[in-house]
Amino acid sequence: MPITMTQHAPGMPPHAYDEIMVGAGEPLRRSPGFVSHVAHASSDGITVTEVWESREQWEQWYTTSVKPHLPPDAPPPVVSELHNALGR
């Protein structure tokens, strides 16, 4: 079942996100089950939303490539089953 994952990084400025994506973008793109990644900046940080083919595939990426680099007080991601997606 496809899922969406939303992660908010309070206080993260856009340039810090950009630096992370220099190294993480291509490995993310090649990860099994990865579909899409979008990010937006607001006055209180960066919010990322991703679409994955399955929760298991996302969990594999998250536990090995993301979680080890998060601060201990980072808010947990919100994972939901995808109801619909529309692309170009």
Short mmCIF file of C-alpha atoms in Angstrom, two decimals:
data_model
loop_
_atom_site.label_atom_id
_atom_site.label_comp_id
_atom_site.label_asym_id
_atom_site.label_seq_id
_atom_site.Cartn_x
_atom_site.Cartn_y
_atom_site.Cartn_z
CA MET A 1 0.00 0.00 0.00
CA PRO A 2 1.52 3.38 -0.99
CA ILE A 3 2.13 5.84 1.84
CA THR A 4 2.91 9.48 2.42
CA MET A 5 5.39 10.62 5.03
CA THR A 6 5.49 14.16 6.36
CA GLN A 7 8.37 15.34 8.56
CA HIS A 8 8.67 18.83 10.02
CA ALA A 9 12.10 20.14 11.01
CA PRO A 10 11.44 23.09 13.34
CA GLY A 11 13.97 25.87 13.07
CA MET A 12 15.75 24.42 10.03
CA PRO A 13 16.67 27.16 7.57
CA PRO A 14 16.42 26.44 3.84
CA HIS A 15 20.20 26.52 3.36
CA ALA A 16 20.65 23.70 5.92
CA TYR A 17 18.06 21.58 4.09
CA ASP A 18 19.81 22.31 0.78
CA GLU A 19 23.15 21.17 2.22
CA ILE A 20 21.61 17.89 3.41
CA MET A 21 20.04 17.24 0.03
CA VAL A 22 23.39 17.59 -1.75
CA GLY A 23 24.39 14.26 -0.25
CA ALA A 24 21.00 12.66 0.33
CA GLY A 25 19.17 13.47 -2.89
CA GLU A 26 20.67 10.88 -5.21
CA PRO A 27 20.65 7.98 -2.71
CA LEU A 28 17.01 8.82 -1.95
CA ARG A 29 16.15 8.84 -5.65
CA ARG A 30 17.70 5.36 -6.04
CA SER A 31 15.99 3.85 -2.98
CA PRO A 32 13.62 0.97 -3.69
CA GLY A 33 10.03 2.13 -3.40
CA PHE A 34 10.76 5.87 -3.51
CA VAL A 35 8.25 7.86 -5.59
CA SER A 36 8.57 11.57 -4.81
CA HIS A 37 9.93 14.18 -2.39
CA VAL A 38 8.78 17.76 -1.90
CA ALA A 39 9.84 20.33 0.68
CA HIS A 40 8.59 23.73 1.66
CA ALA A 41 10.01 26.38 3.94
CA SER A 42 7.99 28.40 6.42
CA SER A 43 8.81 30.83 9.20
CA ASP A 44 9.27 27.92 11.62
CA GLY A 45 11.36 25.49 9.56
CA ILE A 46 11.20 23.00 6.71
CA THR A 47 8.47 20.46 6.06
CA VAL A 48 9.15 17.47 3.80
CA THR A 49 6.53 15.18 2.28
CA GLU A 50 7.43 11.99 0.46
CA VAL A 51 5.48 9.29 -1.34
CA TRP A 52 6.65 5.68 -1.13
CA GLU A 53 5.35 2.46 -2.66
CA SER A 54 5.12 0.86 0.80
CA ARG A 55 5.62 1.65 4.46
CA GLU A 56 8.28 -1.07 4.70
CA GLN A 57 10.38 0.50 1.96
CA TRP A 58 10.11 3.92 3.59
CA GLU A 59 11.01 2.48 7.02
CA GLN A 60 14.14 0.88 5.58
CA TRP A 61 15.29 4.24 4.19
CA TYR A 62 14.28 6.20 7.28
CA THR A 63 15.91 3.93 9.86
CA THR A 64 19.20 3.61 7.97
CA SER A 65 19.59 7.00 6.26
CA VAL A 66 17.55 9.61 8.12
CA LYS A 67 16.87 8.76 11.76
CA PRO A 68 20.55 8.42 12.77
CA HIS A 69 21.10 12.06 11.76
CA LEU A 70 18.10 13.58 13.54
CA PRO A 71 18.35 15.28 16.92
CA PRO A 72 16.80 13.27 19.77
CA ASP A 73 14.00 15.81 20.18
CA ALA A 74 13.00 15.82 16.50
CA PRO A 75 9.24 15.43 16.07
CA PRO A 76 8.25 12.04 14.69
CA PRO A 77 7.20 11.80 11.05
CA VAL A 78 3.53 11.36 10.20
CA VAL A 79 2.94 8.34 7.96
CA SER A 80 -0.43 7.75 6.29
CA GLU A 81 -1.81 5.46 3.60
CA LEU A 82 -2.01 7.30 0.31
CA HIS A 83 -5.57 7.82 -0.86
CA ASN A 84 -4.89 9.53 -4.18
CA ALA A 85 -2.10 11.12 -6.18
CA LEU A 86 -2.28 13.15 -9.34
CA GLY A 87 0.67 14.00 -11.51
CA ARG A 88 1.25 15.77 -14.73
#
